[in-house]
XYZ file of C-alpha atoms in Angstrom:
65
model
C 29.195 163.279 151.806
C 25.792 161.063 151.962
C 25.865 157.173 152.686
C 24.959 157.082 148.877
C 29.001 158.791 148.148
C 31.734 156.823 146.446
C 34.739 156.695 148.370
C 37.258 160.046 147.826
C 40.066 157.774 147.028
C 37.169 155.152 144.658
C 36.247 158.387 142.588
C 39.530 159.425 142.210
C 40.546 156.294 140.266
C 37.094 155.677 138.596
C 37.505 159.835 137.418
C 41.829 158.883 136.532
C 39.764 155.851 134.269
C 37.823 158.614 132.744
C 39.936 160.625 132.071
C 42.801 158.134 130.132
C 39.910 156.747 128.395
C 38.544 160.659 127.280
C 41.945 161.538 125.919
C 42.310 158.284 123.981
C 38.753 158.827 122.132
C 38.288 160.207 119.033
C 35.160 161.429 118.576
C 32.614 158.070 118.675
C 35.871 155.789 118.702
C 38.864 155.001 120.726
C 42.280 155.820 119.050
C 43.983 152.630 117.838
C 41.183 150.332 119.022
C 37.924 149.772 116.505
C 35.809 148.796 119.389
C 33.684 151.777 120.962
C 34.512 154.607 123.395
C 30.841 152.612 124.928
C 31.914 150.028 124.884
C 35.361 151.262 127.331
C 33.243 153.278 129.787
C 30.761 150.151 129.961
C 34.121 147.972 130.571
C 34.574 150.629 132.460
C 31.221 151.013 135.263
C 32.179 147.852 135.469
C 34.840 147.039 136.712
C 34.061 149.572 139.233
C 30.935 148.083 139.885
C 28.797 151.077 138.905
C 27.238 153.175 136.000
C 26.890 156.060 133.871
C 24.390 157.368 136.093
C 25.892 156.967 139.261
C 29.513 158.165 138.756
C 27.543 161.512 137.285
C 25.469 161.957 140.520
C 29.214 161.925 142.276
C 30.604 163.529 140.194
C 27.983 166.044 140.666
C 28.463 165.654 143.880
C 32.421 165.911 144.141
C 32.347 168.666 142.578
C 30.185 170.390 144.616
C 31.464 169.876 147.682
């Protein structure tokens, strides 16, 4: 794996949180919430100290391997 890759165990945690968000989405909002889905993703990226581009590149890397 490249040196920039998120470690597998941490990527698993991130993907779990992403899937929970995806499961709670209705369009651009979250079920039972008035906040936009984008706001929830921003907090998720902050939680793991990454951004969407870093997540996407790691997701593609793990998908190929």
